[in-house]
């Protein structure tokens, strides 16, 4: 381990110290990234205490996955969710105590403390600061392993509603971990910074941002105002206008709703009755579950969570549980069914959003929010995204991983404070072209490099194969003509298109880069009305030097790339022509004069051979000859097309 480079004092890392999970991130020349060491990047905020005569103080701690996974074995000495106790008195924290598996007692000045009880009956009291300090020390070690040098300074995030005592407790935890906490940042502010909001020089107007954070056990929403700093180099600042939320609402509630449904149906099955699929009220979970041993309850919760997560991707998810010999519970849950179940808790979050908007009303002066950011694992649920978008009237930002966005933003703040963020790629111009893969691996560029943001472009596409019911869109960045020489930013699929002949679907693809550099790609098939979209932040992970290299390479390969792109397009278009003309030739060929027929046959054969050759090796054809051959076929087929059109007008349906 080396000391930080002389003169730099090293990076300032960003830490998301969460109720359930914690992460550490850094900002370097590639932008912000979450750090990983030994396969760990998301550290469960769980600490187990073990007696260890050889360790200082006679105890040692185990932090993270192992502590979390074995919490049920050692409930009295495994501490989780200590964030709920930070800087709070025992009486303030009382409402939270039922949900903690360990004992909480009153310490000095009435402060809440955890009591760890060992198997031999001995115990030890620890402050929430100490426990958080243990988590922070683990994150410090993780960052040092990942970076290869010491880390001494950090930006740590806290919920916007934390009071001074809670913020001070967080600073103290950092000190105990050997970290200088240079700044405490509100979690919603960090989320906004991760999207580049407020970090760019030259933002010229005030913006209002809503941050909707739905995790496993808590929900909060904040309305922020960004006031730009004016001139270049001036820092913009965020102000929290209002917050609202529910510290007892999250993804776990959705798991419980599914668990009670499963439990009730299993009981009906065991009783020999038909499984009744009508829904349960939220409150009845406990009763439904009383009939099952703890291990079954845990298994049901695991099944429920996995069904819930799969339904964020798929339209349905199945479970199969062997209850006992010969008795198997099998259940397929559809997304619609889950959405009916999940709607009431999700509507409760929107009621909190309405409160937050109301509380900020005076400062908002009737204006709406300009951007909505989603934070927390539960915001992957499509219904959450849809309803939040509808509520605020703005499509929410989803480009960044909702579990990482706060840590990434803390790292951006660290980067700004240490000077690493200057000269970054958070620019007003789009440094590299953005496009979509077309048939044959060519790239259609929709937004060209050096366009200024915001930018919008649309283009129409269609299918290349008959009866295609889904279209995959690969979004790429770069200056070269072929996908294999560009950087793929992400893929999504537009499915559910009714089968139609090739070339008939009308696919409108729109690219929109907003002022924060977030790219939103949406695809809309006009005949069926089907839509799908994707968001990405194209500039993450790119340095200025890489942009320069990509540009230089595009010049070096320009001629070859253009030729290849042309050949690939000719293959696609000629194939469609051959198919269309071939079909009509079969049908109406006998109505042509013999000379025309022979000419057309020769042209079809010639172009067909050209396509085959180009498919085998694009270099083996001369694109000008190829183009001429296609034109010749088009010309030779004019009479055939006339016949076909007049037949179709007569209702032949050709
Ligand atoms: P967090 O507290 O932010 O880590 O969020 C954890 C919650 O997000 C848990 O309730 C998870 O079950 C939930 N979650 C994570 N991934 C998904 C997903 N793909 N779909 C639905 N919920 C998810």
mmCIF file of C-alpha atoms in Angstrom, residues 35 252 539:
data_model
loop_
_atom_site.group_PDB
_atom_site.id
_atom_site.type_symbol
_atom_site.label_atom_id
_atom_site.label_comp_id
_atom_site.label_asym_id
_atom_site.label_seq_id
_atom_site.Cartn_x
_atom_site.Cartn_y
_atom_site.Cartn_z
ATOM 1 C CA UNK A 35 -15.223 0.497 -6.111
ATOM 2 C CA UNK A 252 -40.219 -5.594 1.813
ATOM 3 C CA UNK A 539 -20.089 9.933 -21.297
#
